[in-house]
Short mmCIF file of C-alpha atoms and ligand atoms in Angstrom, two decimals:
data_model
loop_
_atom_site.label_atom_id
_atom_site.label_comp_id
_atom_site.label_asym_id
_atom_site.label_seq_id
_atom_site.Cartn_x
_atom_site.Cartn_y
_atom_site.Cartn_z
CA MET A 1 0.00 0.00 0.00
CA LYS A 2 1.25 3.49 -0.85
CA GLU A 3 2.21 5.69 2.14
CA ARG A 4 -0.43 8.25 1.07
CA ASP A 5 -3.19 5.64 1.12
CA LEU A 6 -2.11 4.39 4.53
CA VAL A 7 -2.20 7.93 5.94
CA SER A 8 -5.69 8.50 4.63
CA GLU A 9 -6.96 5.15 5.91
CA LEU A 10 -5.47 5.77 9.36
CA SER A 11 -6.91 9.30 9.30
CA GLU A 12 -10.33 7.83 8.71
CA LEU A 13 -9.86 5.60 11.75
CA ILE A 14 -8.59 8.17 14.30
CA GLY A 15 -8.88 11.61 12.63
CA ALA A 16 -6.28 13.35 10.46
CA GLU A 17 -5.15 15.53 13.38
CA ASN A 18 -4.01 12.35 15.16
CA VAL A 19 -1.83 11.11 12.30
CA LEU A 20 1.42 13.08 12.39
CA VAL A 21 3.36 12.98 9.16
CA ASP A 22 5.70 15.94 9.18
CA GLU A 23 9.37 15.33 9.87
CA ALA A 24 9.70 17.75 12.80
CA ALA A 25 6.88 16.04 14.68
CA ARG A 26 8.29 12.58 13.97
CA ALA A 27 11.79 13.66 15.06
CA GLY A 28 10.40 14.24 18.57
CA TYR A 29 9.77 10.49 18.81
CA ALA A 30 13.11 9.24 17.43
CA HIS A 31 14.65 8.35 20.78
CA ASP A 32 13.97 8.14 24.48
CA ARG A 33 16.49 8.95 27.22
CA LEU A 34 18.90 6.14 26.45
CA PRO A 35 22.25 7.79 27.32
CA TYR A 36 23.96 6.22 24.29
CA ALA A 37 21.33 7.86 22.05
CA ASN A 38 21.89 11.18 23.81
CA PHE A 39 25.64 10.92 23.25
CA ARG A 40 25.03 10.27 19.55
CA ALA A 41 22.53 13.14 19.36
CA ARG A 42 25.33 15.55 20.31
CA GLU A 43 26.76 14.85 16.85
CA GLY A 44 23.33 15.11 15.26
CA ALA A 45 23.29 11.31 14.73
CA LEU A 46 20.36 8.97 15.29
CA VAL A 47 20.81 5.49 16.78
CA GLY A 48 17.84 4.24 14.76
CA THR A 49 15.47 5.96 12.33
CA LEU A 50 12.59 8.38 12.53
CA PRO A 51 9.20 6.74 13.01
CA GLY A 52 7.25 6.40 9.76
CA LEU A 53 4.16 8.07 11.25
CA VAL A 54 3.03 9.07 14.73
CA LEU A 55 -0.49 7.90 15.61
CA ARG A 56 -2.46 9.11 18.61
CA PRO A 57 -5.30 6.71 19.50
CA ALA A 58 -7.98 7.67 22.04
CA SER A 59 -9.41 4.26 22.96
CA THR A 60 -8.81 0.52 23.02
CA GLU A 61 -10.99 0.33 19.88
CA ASP A 62 -8.72 2.84 18.11
CA VAL A 63 -5.64 0.81 19.05
CA SER A 64 -7.27 -2.39 17.85
CA ALA A 65 -8.26 -0.81 14.53
CA ILE A 66 -4.73 0.56 13.99
CA VAL A 67 -3.17 -2.81 14.81
CA ARG A 68 -5.47 -4.61 12.36
CA LYS A 69 -4.53 -2.10 9.64
CA ALA A 70 -0.80 -2.41 10.49
CA SER A 71 -1.08 -6.19 10.25
CA GLU A 72 -2.90 -5.95 6.91
CA VAL A 73 -0.16 -3.77 5.38
CA ASP A 74 2.65 -5.47 7.36
CA LYS A 75 3.87 -2.25 9.01
CA PRO A 76 5.47 -2.70 12.46
CA LEU A 77 4.56 -0.41 15.35
CA ILE A 78 5.89 0.73 18.71
CA PRO A 79 3.76 1.80 21.69
CA TYR A 80 5.03 5.10 23.13
CA GLY A 81 4.32 6.23 26.71
CA SER A 82 6.27 9.44 27.12
CA GLY A 83 9.78 8.44 26.13
CA SER A 84 11.33 8.50 29.61
CA GLY A 85 12.78 5.01 29.17
CA VAL A 86 16.56 4.77 29.44
CA LEU A 87 17.17 1.57 27.45
CA GLY A 88 16.07 2.65 23.97
CA GLY A 89 12.75 0.78 24.16
CA ILE A 90 10.96 3.14 21.78
CA ILE A 91 13.77 3.70 19.28
CA PRO A 92 12.50 2.88 15.76
CA LEU A 93 14.88 0.66 13.78
CA GLY A 94 12.94 0.70 10.50
CA GLU A 95 10.49 3.62 10.44
CA GLU A 96 7.91 1.82 12.58
CA LEU A 97 4.54 3.45 13.27
CA MET A 98 4.71 5.16 16.67
CA LEU A 99 1.60 4.74 18.80
CA ASP A 100 1.60 7.69 21.22
CA MET A 101 -0.74 6.59 24.04
CA GLN A 102 -0.99 9.94 25.80
CA ARG A 103 -4.54 10.77 24.66
CA MET A 104 -5.65 7.79 26.75
CA ASN A 105 -5.19 9.70 29.97
CA ARG A 106 -8.21 9.19 32.22
CA ILE A 107 -8.91 7.44 35.48
CA LEU A 108 -11.89 5.23 34.61
CA GLY A 109 -12.92 4.45 38.18
CA ILE A 110 -11.86 4.11 41.80
CA ASP A 111 -13.24 1.01 43.52
CA ARG A 112 -13.23 1.95 47.23
CA GLU A 113 -14.55 -1.42 48.35
CA ASN A 114 -11.64 -3.34 46.83
CA ASN A 115 -8.97 -0.58 46.91
CA LEU A 116 -8.48 -0.63 43.14
CA VAL A 117 -8.17 2.00 40.44
CA THR A 118 -8.65 1.51 36.71
CA VAL A 119 -6.69 3.91 34.54
CA GLU A 120 -5.96 4.37 30.85
CA ALA A 121 -2.40 3.46 29.93
CA GLY A 122 -1.33 6.85 28.61
CA MET A 123 -2.02 8.79 31.81
CA ASN A 124 0.93 10.80 33.09
CA GLY A 125 2.31 9.49 36.40
CA GLU A 126 2.19 12.75 38.31
CA ALA A 127 -1.39 13.53 37.18
CA PHE A 128 -2.38 10.00 38.24
CA GLU A 129 -0.79 10.22 41.70
CA ASP A 130 -2.18 13.76 42.27
CA ALA A 131 -5.68 12.56 41.39
CA LEU A 132 -5.35 9.60 43.78
CA ASN A 133 -3.97 11.81 46.57
CA ALA A 134 -6.98 14.13 46.17
CA GLU A 135 -9.16 11.09 46.98
CA GLY A 136 -7.01 10.11 49.99
CA TYR A 137 -5.04 7.34 48.21
CA THR A 138 -1.63 6.61 46.75
CA SER A 139 -0.70 4.02 44.11
CA GLY A 140 2.54 3.40 46.02
CA HIS A 141 4.42 3.55 42.69
CA LEU A 142 6.57 6.68 42.76
CA PRO A 143 9.47 6.42 40.31
CA GLN A 144 11.98 9.26 40.10
CA SER A 145 10.53 9.78 36.61
CA LEU A 146 6.96 10.19 37.99
CA THR A 147 6.42 13.52 36.21
CA ILE A 148 7.73 12.36 32.80
CA SER A 149 6.36 8.81 32.48
CA THR A 150 3.00 7.08 31.92
CA VAL A 151 1.32 4.28 33.87
CA GLY A 152 1.42 2.10 30.74
CA GLY A 153 5.18 2.66 30.49
CA TRP A 154 5.58 1.61 34.14
CA ALA A 155 3.82 -1.70 33.53
CA ALA A 156 5.49 -2.28 30.15
CA CYS A 157 8.96 -1.89 31.73
CA ARG A 158 8.27 -3.72 35.04
CA GLY A 159 9.22 -0.50 36.82
CA GLY A 160 9.99 0.14 40.46
CA GLY A 161 9.09 3.20 42.53
CA GLN A 162 11.02 4.81 45.37
CA GLU A 163 8.67 3.19 47.91
CA SER A 164 8.91 -0.33 46.48
CA SER A 165 10.18 -1.81 49.75
CA ARG A 166 6.68 -1.24 51.17
CA PHE A 167 4.30 -1.25 48.18
CA GLY A 168 6.18 -3.57 45.81
CA LYS A 169 7.26 -3.06 42.21
CA ILE A 170 4.67 -2.44 39.50
CA GLU A 171 4.19 -6.20 38.97
CA ASN A 172 2.98 -6.39 42.59
CA ILE A 173 0.65 -3.40 42.10
CA VAL A 174 -1.01 -4.19 38.74
CA VAL A 175 -3.77 -6.76 39.20
CA GLY A 176 -5.65 -6.52 35.91
CA LEU A 177 -5.36 -5.07 32.41
CA LYS A 178 -6.65 -4.66 28.90
CA ALA A 179 -4.24 -4.99 26.01
CA VAL A 180 -4.41 -5.27 22.24
CA MET A 181 -2.64 -8.29 20.77
CA PRO A 182 -0.77 -8.30 17.41
CA ASP A 183 -3.85 -9.72 15.64
CA GLY A 184 -6.01 -6.87 16.96
CA ARG A 185 -7.91 -8.92 19.57
CA VAL A 186 -8.38 -7.41 23.02
CA LEU A 187 -6.94 -9.41 25.91
CA GLU A 188 -8.53 -8.79 29.30
CA VAL A 189 -7.15 -9.94 32.66
CA ARG A 190 -9.80 -9.41 35.36
CA PRO A 191 -8.52 -7.75 38.55
CA LEU A 192 -8.65 -10.52 41.14
CA PRO A 193 -6.62 -11.14 44.29
CA LYS A 194 -4.77 -14.28 43.16
CA ARG A 195 -5.18 -17.22 40.80
CA ALA A 196 -4.02 -20.82 40.41
CA SER A 197 -5.20 -21.34 36.85
CA GLY A 198 -1.95 -21.96 35.02
CA PRO A 199 0.94 -19.57 34.42
CA SER A 200 0.16 -15.87 34.94
CA VAL A 201 -1.11 -14.26 31.72
CA LEU A 202 -0.69 -10.89 33.46
CA ASP A 203 3.01 -11.56 33.91
CA VAL A 204 3.47 -12.39 30.24
CA ILE A 205 2.30 -8.86 29.38
CA VAL A 206 3.76 -6.86 32.30
CA GLY A 207 7.40 -6.31 31.34
CA SER A 208 6.93 -7.13 27.65
CA GLU A 209 7.93 -3.56 26.64
CA GLY A 210 5.59 -3.31 23.70
CA THR A 211 6.82 -6.51 22.07
CA LEU A 212 3.74 -8.68 22.75
CA ALA A 213 0.81 -6.33 23.33
CA VAL A 214 -0.25 -2.70 23.53
CA ILE A 215 -1.53 -2.11 27.07
CA THR A 216 -4.56 0.18 26.99
CA GLU A 217 -5.93 -0.04 30.56
CA LEU A 218 -4.56 -1.09 33.92
CA THR A 219 -6.27 -1.94 37.18
CA MET A 220 -3.96 -1.30 40.10
CA ARG A 221 -3.94 -1.57 43.87
CA ILE A 222 -4.31 1.66 45.80
CA TRP A 223 -3.55 2.40 49.45
CA THR A 224 -4.97 4.98 51.84
CA LEU A 225 -2.41 7.69 52.51
CA PRO A 226 -0.38 6.76 55.61
CA ALA A 227 -1.63 8.41 58.83
CA ALA A 228 1.88 8.83 60.29
CA GLU A 229 5.53 8.41 59.41
CA GLU A 230 8.98 8.69 60.96
CA ALA A 231 12.30 9.22 59.18
CA ILE A 232 15.48 7.79 60.70
CA VAL A 233 18.79 8.94 59.21
CA LEU A 234 21.88 6.98 60.22
CA ALA A 235 25.66 7.22 59.82
CA LEU A 236 27.25 3.77 59.55
CA PRO A 237 30.86 2.60 59.69
CA ASP A 238 30.88 0.91 56.29
CA ARG A 239 28.80 -0.46 53.40
CA ALA A 240 28.64 -3.98 54.83
CA ALA A 241 27.03 -2.61 58.01
CA ALA A 242 24.45 -0.65 55.99
CA LEU A 243 23.55 -3.63 53.80
CA GLY A 244 23.35 -5.82 56.91
CA LEU A 245 20.96 -3.36 58.54
CA ALA A 246 18.64 -3.32 55.51
CA LYS A 247 18.69 -7.12 55.36
CA ARG A 248 17.81 -7.31 59.08
CA ILE A 249 14.89 -4.89 58.62
CA MET A 250 13.41 -6.75 55.65
CA GLN A 251 13.98 -10.24 57.05
CA ALA A 252 12.32 -9.18 60.31
CA GLY A 253 9.18 -8.44 58.26
CA LEU A 254 9.10 -4.66 58.66
CA HIS A 255 7.48 -2.58 55.90
CA PRO A 256 9.49 0.64 55.58
CA ARG A 257 8.25 2.97 52.83
CA ILE A 258 11.80 4.08 52.09
CA VAL A 259 15.17 2.42 52.55
CA ARG A 260 18.05 4.26 50.92
CA LEU A 261 21.68 3.31 51.55
CA TYR A 262 24.47 5.34 49.93
CA ASP A 263 28.10 4.37 49.36
CA GLU A 264 30.87 6.65 50.62
CA LYS A 265 30.91 8.88 47.50
CA GLU A 266 27.14 9.42 47.38
CA THR A 267 27.01 9.91 51.17
CA ALA A 268 29.70 12.62 51.02
CA LEU A 269 27.67 14.54 48.41
CA ARG A 270 24.62 14.63 50.72
CA THR A 271 26.06 15.12 54.21
CA GLU A 272 28.32 18.13 54.05
CA GLY A 273 28.71 19.76 57.48
CA ILE A 274 27.40 16.80 59.51
CA ASP A 275 30.26 15.54 61.73
CA ALA A 276 29.02 11.99 62.26
CA TYR A 277 29.83 11.09 58.64
CA ARG A 278 33.57 11.81 59.10
CA THR A 279 33.99 8.60 61.05
CA ARG A 280 30.96 6.77 59.75
CA PRO A 281 31.02 7.52 55.99
CA VAL A 282 27.97 5.52 54.85
CA MET A 283 24.41 6.86 55.20
CA ALA A 284 21.12 5.02 55.55
CA ASN A 285 17.69 6.69 55.34
CA ILE A 286 14.89 4.53 56.72
CA VAL A 287 11.28 5.79 56.73
CA VAL A 288 8.48 3.86 58.39
CA CYS A 289 4.82 4.78 57.98
CA GLY A 290 1.23 3.69 58.60
CA GLU A 291 -0.94 3.59 61.71
CA PRO A 292 0.77 5.50 64.58
CA ALA A 293 1.15 2.40 66.76
CA ILE A 294 2.86 0.49 63.94
CA VAL A 295 5.11 3.46 63.17
CA ALA A 296 6.23 3.65 66.81
CA ALA A 297 6.91 -0.08 66.96
CA GLU A 298 8.78 -0.23 63.62
CA ALA A 299 10.85 2.88 64.44
CA ALA A 300 11.89 1.37 67.78
CA LEU A 301 12.92 -1.86 66.05
CA VAL A 302 14.93 0.01 63.40
CA ARG A 303 16.77 1.98 66.09
CA GLY A 304 17.52 -1.25 67.96
CA PHE A 305 18.89 -2.95 64.82
CA ALA A 306 20.94 0.19 64.06
CA GLN A 307 22.67 0.03 67.45
CA GLU A 308 23.74 -3.54 66.74
CA VAL A 309 25.79 -2.32 63.72
CA ASP A 310 27.34 0.69 65.47
CA ALA A 311 25.19 3.26 63.61
CA VAL A 312 24.68 6.80 64.90
CA GLU A 313 21.41 8.67 64.29
CA THR A 314 21.89 12.11 62.73
CA GLU A 315 19.72 15.04 61.72
CA THR A 316 17.24 14.27 58.92
CA ARG A 317 18.41 17.10 56.61
CA PRO A 318 19.94 14.76 53.97
CA PHE A 319 16.65 12.89 53.71
CA ASP A 320 14.54 16.07 53.68
CA GLU A 321 16.67 17.48 50.87
CA TRP A 322 16.40 14.26 48.87
CA ARG A 323 12.63 14.18 49.33
CA ALA A 324 12.21 17.81 48.19
CA LYS A 325 13.98 16.90 44.91
CA ARG A 326 12.91 13.28 44.60
CA TYR A 327 11.55 13.67 41.06
CA HIS A 328 14.45 15.74 39.71
CA SER A 329 17.14 14.31 37.45
CA ILE A 330 20.71 15.60 37.25
CA THR A 331 21.64 13.62 34.14
CA LYS A 332 21.04 16.56 31.80
CA GLN A 333 23.50 18.74 33.74
CA TRP A 334 26.26 16.19 33.10
CA LEU A 335 25.26 15.79 29.46
CA ASP A 336 25.22 19.53 28.84
CA ARG A 337 28.76 19.75 30.24
CA GLY A 338 30.07 17.09 27.87
CA TYR A 339 30.25 14.19 30.36
CA TYR A 340 29.19 10.63 29.54
CA ASN A 341 26.82 9.83 32.41
CA ASP A 342 24.85 6.60 32.71
CA THR A 343 23.09 4.54 35.37
CA ILE A 344 22.72 0.77 35.68
CA GLU A 345 20.40 -0.93 38.17
CA VAL A 346 20.81 -4.64 38.87
CA THR A 347 19.70 -7.06 41.56
CA VAL A 348 21.74 -9.43 43.64
CA ASN A 349 21.20 -11.63 46.69
CA TRP A 350 22.49 -10.32 50.03
CA SER A 351 25.20 -12.98 50.03
CA ASN A 352 26.87 -11.44 46.96
CA ALA A 353 26.08 -7.74 47.37
CA THR A 354 29.36 -6.55 48.89
CA ALA A 355 31.49 -8.61 46.49
CA LEU A 356 29.56 -7.33 43.46
CA TYR A 357 30.15 -3.69 44.38
CA ASP A 358 33.85 -4.21 45.19
CA THR A 359 34.55 -6.14 41.98
CA ILE A 360 32.86 -3.65 39.66
CA ALA A 361 34.50 -0.66 41.37
CA ALA A 362 37.96 -2.25 41.12
CA ARG A 363 37.59 -3.33 37.49
CA ILE A 364 36.29 0.04 36.30
CA ALA A 365 39.20 1.85 37.94
CA ALA A 366 41.76 -0.62 36.54
CA GLU A 367 40.33 -1.40 33.10
CA VAL A 368 38.38 1.72 32.01
CA SER A 369 40.16 4.74 33.45
CA PRO A 370 41.17 6.07 36.87
CA ASP A 371 39.09 9.14 35.84
CA ALA A 372 35.92 7.08 35.42
CA HIS A 373 33.38 7.75 38.17
CA PHE A 374 31.70 4.78 39.84
CA SER A 375 29.30 5.07 42.77
CA ALA A 376 26.16 3.30 43.96
CA HIS A 377 23.17 3.40 46.23
CA TRP A 378 20.69 0.73 47.28
CA SER A 379 17.06 1.89 47.44
CA HIS A 380 14.94 -1.20 46.70
CA VAL A 381 15.43 -3.89 49.33
CA TYR A 382 13.83 -7.30 49.82
CA PRO A 383 14.15 -10.20 52.26
CA GLU A 384 16.38 -12.06 49.78
CA GLY A 385 18.46 -9.26 48.31
CA VAL A 386 18.82 -5.78 46.94
CA CYS A 387 18.91 -3.56 43.86
CA GLN A 388 22.32 -1.97 43.33
CA TYR A 389 21.83 1.33 41.46
CA MET A 390 25.13 2.40 39.94
CA THR A 391 26.19 5.71 38.43
CA LEU A 392 28.98 5.54 35.87
CA ARG A 393 30.54 8.57 34.29
CA LEU A 394 33.37 9.50 31.96
CA PRO A 395 34.79 13.02 31.80
CA PRO A 396 34.44 15.09 28.58
CA MET A 397 36.56 13.57 25.81
CA ASP A 398 36.51 12.78 22.12
CA GLN A 399 33.35 10.78 21.37
CA ALA A 400 35.25 8.16 19.36
CA ALA A 401 37.33 7.41 22.47
CA ALA A 402 34.42 7.63 24.90
CA LEU A 403 31.95 5.23 23.28
CA PRO A 404 34.13 2.09 23.59
CA LEU A 405 34.91 3.01 27.22
CA HIS A 406 31.20 3.50 27.90
CA GLN A 407 30.55 0.07 26.41
CA LYS A 408 33.34 -1.42 28.53
CA MET A 409 31.71 -0.05 31.70
CA TRP A 410 28.41 -1.70 30.72
CA GLU A 411 30.20 -4.99 30.01
CA ILE A 412 31.93 -4.95 33.39
CA ALA A 413 28.83 -3.97 35.40
CA THR A 414 26.47 -6.34 33.60
CA GLY A 415 28.94 -9.20 33.18
CA GLU A 416 29.92 -9.13 36.87
CA THR A 417 26.25 -9.05 37.87
CA LEU A 418 25.72 -12.31 36.00
CA VAL A 419 28.93 -13.80 37.45
CA HIS A 420 27.63 -12.91 40.93
CA GLY A 421 24.31 -14.64 40.20
CA GLY A 422 22.34 -11.38 39.86
CA SER A 423 19.79 -10.05 37.39
CA ILE A 424 20.88 -7.52 34.75
CA ALA A 425 17.84 -5.25 35.34
CA HIS A 426 15.77 -4.30 38.40
CA HIS A 427 13.36 -1.67 37.04
CA HIS A 428 14.50 0.18 33.91
CA GLY A 429 13.61 -2.73 31.62
CA SER A 430 15.78 -4.12 28.83
CA GLY A 431 14.71 -2.25 25.70
CA LEU A 432 17.30 -2.13 22.96
CA PHE A 433 20.50 -1.68 24.92
CA ARG A 434 20.28 -4.76 27.16
CA GLY A 435 19.34 -7.08 24.28
CA PRO A 436 22.86 -8.60 23.99
CA TRP A 437 22.74 -9.80 27.62
CA MET A 438 19.25 -11.35 27.54
CA ASP A 439 20.53 -14.89 26.84
CA GLY A 440 22.95 -14.63 29.75
CA GLU A 441 20.10 -13.42 31.95
CA HIS A 442 17.54 -16.09 31.08
CA GLY A 443 19.43 -19.09 29.63
CA VAL A 444 16.87 -21.63 28.37
CA GLY A 445 14.17 -19.18 29.49
CA MET A 446 15.17 -16.86 26.63
CA ASP A 447 14.33 -19.64 24.17
CA LEU A 448 10.88 -19.84 25.80
CA LEU A 449 10.43 -16.06 25.51
CA ARG A 450 11.54 -16.09 21.84
CA ARG A 451 9.02 -18.87 21.08
CA ILE A 452 6.23 -16.95 22.80
CA LYS A 453 7.11 -13.84 20.78
CA ALA A 454 7.28 -15.79 17.50
CA SER A 455 3.91 -17.46 18.00
CA VAL A 456 2.02 -14.47 19.41
CA ASP A 457 3.44 -12.09 16.82
CA PRO A 458 4.34 -14.15 13.72
CA GLN A 459 4.69 -11.02 11.55
CA ASN A 460 7.10 -9.46 14.12
CA LEU A 461 4.91 -6.36 14.12
CA PHE A 462 5.26 -5.20 17.74
CA ASN A 463 8.44 -3.34 18.68
CA PRO A 464 10.80 -5.56 16.66
CA GLY A 465 14.44 -5.88 17.72
CA LYS A 466 13.85 -5.17 21.42
CA LEU A 467 14.36 -7.42 24.50
CA GLY A 468 16.85 -9.49 22.49
CA PHE A 469 14.12 -10.50 20.02
CA PRO A 470 15.02 -10.40 16.30
CA PRO A 471 14.72 -7.19 14.29
CA ARG A 472 12.87 -7.17 10.97
CA ALA A 473 14.69 -7.53 7.68
CA GLY A 474 16.20 -4.21 6.61
CA ALA A 475 16.32 -2.73 10.13
CA VAL A 476 19.30 -0.48 10.85
CA ASP A 477 22.04 -1.71 13.19
CA PRO A 478 21.85 0.69 16.14
CA TYR A 479 25.54 0.19 16.94
CA ARG A 480 26.88 0.59 13.40
CA ASP A 481 28.98 3.66 14.33
CA ARG A 482 30.17 2.61 17.76
CA GLY A 483 33.81 2.42 16.74
CA ALA A 484 36.62 -0.04 17.26
CA ASN A 485 37.28 -2.29 20.28
CA VAL A 486 33.63 -2.92 21.01
C1 FAD B 1 15.40 10.75 35.28
C2 FAD B 1 14.81 9.38 35.16
C3 FAD B 1 14.50 8.68 36.31
C4 FAD B 1 13.92 7.42 36.22
N1 FAD B 1 13.57 6.80 37.39
C5 FAD B 1 12.93 5.60 37.33
C6 FAD B 1 12.50 4.97 38.52
O1 FAD B 1 12.66 5.48 39.63
N2 FAD B 1 11.87 3.78 38.40
C7 FAD B 1 11.63 3.19 37.19
O2 FAD B 1 11.04 2.13 37.15
N3 FAD B 1 12.05 3.77 36.05
C8 FAD B 1 12.68 4.96 36.08
N4 FAD B 1 13.09 5.56 34.92
C9 FAD B 1 12.89 4.88 33.63
C10 FAD B 1 11.54 5.21 32.94
O3 FAD B 1 10.99 6.39 33.41
C11 FAD B 1 10.59 4.07 33.15
O4 FAD B 1 11.07 2.94 32.45
C12 FAD B 1 9.14 4.33 32.74
O5 FAD B 1 8.37 3.26 33.20
C13 FAD B 1 8.94 4.51 31.24
O6 FAD B 1 7.65 5.07 31.05
P1 FAD B 1 7.27 5.87 29.72
O7 FAD B 1 5.80 6.07 29.80
O8 FAD B 1 8.09 7.07 29.54
O9 FAD B 1 7.59 4.77 28.62
P2 FAD B 1 8.39 4.91 27.25
O10 FAD B 1 9.78 5.33 27.50
O11 FAD B 1 7.60 5.69 26.28
O12 FAD B 1 8.39 3.38 26.78
C14 FAD B 1 9.15 2.42 27.46
C15 FAD B 1 8.85 1.03 26.89
O13 FAD B 1 7.52 0.67 27.23
C16 FAD B 1 6.74 0.43 26.04
N5 FAD B 1 5.42 0.98 26.30
C17 FAD B 1 5.09 2.23 26.71
N6 FAD B 1 3.75 2.34 26.86
C18 FAD B 1 3.23 1.13 26.53
C19 FAD B 1 1.91 0.61 26.46
N7 FAD B 1 0.84 1.34 26.77
N8 FAD B 1 1.74 -0.68 26.07
C20 FAD B 1 2.80 -1.46 25.76
N9 FAD B 1 4.07 -1.02 25.80
C21 FAD B 1 4.28 0.27 26.17
C22 FAD B 1 7.49 1.14 24.92
O14 FAD B 1 7.23 0.53 23.68
C23 FAD B 1 8.93 0.98 25.37
O15 FAD B 1 9.40 -0.29 25.00
C24 FAD B 1 13.68 6.82 34.97
C25 FAD B 1 14.00 7.54 33.81
C26 FAD B 1 14.56 8.80 33.90
C27 FAD B 1 14.86 9.54 32.64
#
């Protein structure tokens, strides 16, 4: 079918004003916040291509009609939330149709009896949380990117919010959904407490990053806003003590809303002028919340556990300052100054957490450059282990020299995570950039995922080339210009 005919047929389906054809509009959808794509954009280069068209559906029916048309003309498509992903999940590799979900932005109902909300997938995170707060609730999912992401993007990426230690990651919060499959049919998972009726269909879709289905509606748990809270800020002698404290708290069955542990470098940045950190250079922020009696009991337990690891309680200023800026990002400041800044979040069991940090830090200093920055914090904790959130940065330098070093840092951090038995991704998803490590992550499980993808989407229509799944014939190689030694 000629491009002109496709545009007019799609315009008939969703209105001409919702079919964006001009190059400037399409350029706005060419990449997300993948740091590698941002580095390339400094030179005016694209990692992939522009999308062929940008389509803005307003309903599940619109999405289904678009998908049926795309299947008929064999044109691949990519669901777009708001492009805050950091793994290149929305980057077109062959002028795919971009399905911008942001017109689907309404809360469809709050079910006060069952503490559930049903929301359209394109709703902005901040607007969603504000609307819930106005009704006395929270979704409990508060990513740093709250203001720049959509609820559909959260579910698609298996995201994690800053309060995950209490409320869980998004896969623990989403209990039902509607999604359009590659053949245009609408899949519905009813929002029920639990099931034992075979493998979880919900879990096949949550985390599929647009490769298996377009999520159009989500039903999620909601929680009444906590009646009380207490913040405890601690200076600890070393990282092992801080990790041990978090493990003790989670294994004792406490439900802190926030647990944030910072290594020496990240502690120093946040604790200027507070003496306790001179001798105890590692900070922990623990916040408990809920009914006042529970808060008092949990706070007393945390303080008792803290004494056992020689921690000293300090003023709460570092936590207050973090909370005031909890949805701000500093990445752009580094980018604008010519640095190569990136973050990698992985998970590891408690038994390997200290060794993982030490090994990555040592290898980056020895094998990348003594000027390379490496630091970490731990802000999602579980009874069995922890997410290690690492910041890696190279100083300004020639791009041709920087890109192989950037790749080397990823290989060290991700490779060592697998060697230490961890998972390569805690909440950012896998997108484009983590594709090469997906076999190492899943082993035989990756074969299962590839077979599911091939049978659900035999035309490879939905977000081809992501999650380690094959691209379509003729797709561009996103790493074609990465340079030698990679
Ligand atoms: C400064 C900053 C801080 C961040 N902090 C966090 C954090 O604390 N926690 C966290 O989890 N993430 C964080 N992220 C990553 C990012 O915000 C999340 O991955 C977010 O969930 C992406 O949402 P989005 O709507 O922008 O999705 P997009 O970036 O538009 O898309 C991401 C992927 O999801 C797919 N997708 C989007 N919508 C749908 C849909 N309706 N149906 C099917 N597939 C869809 C896309 O195809 C793509 O593969 C951060 C990012 C930045 C830039």
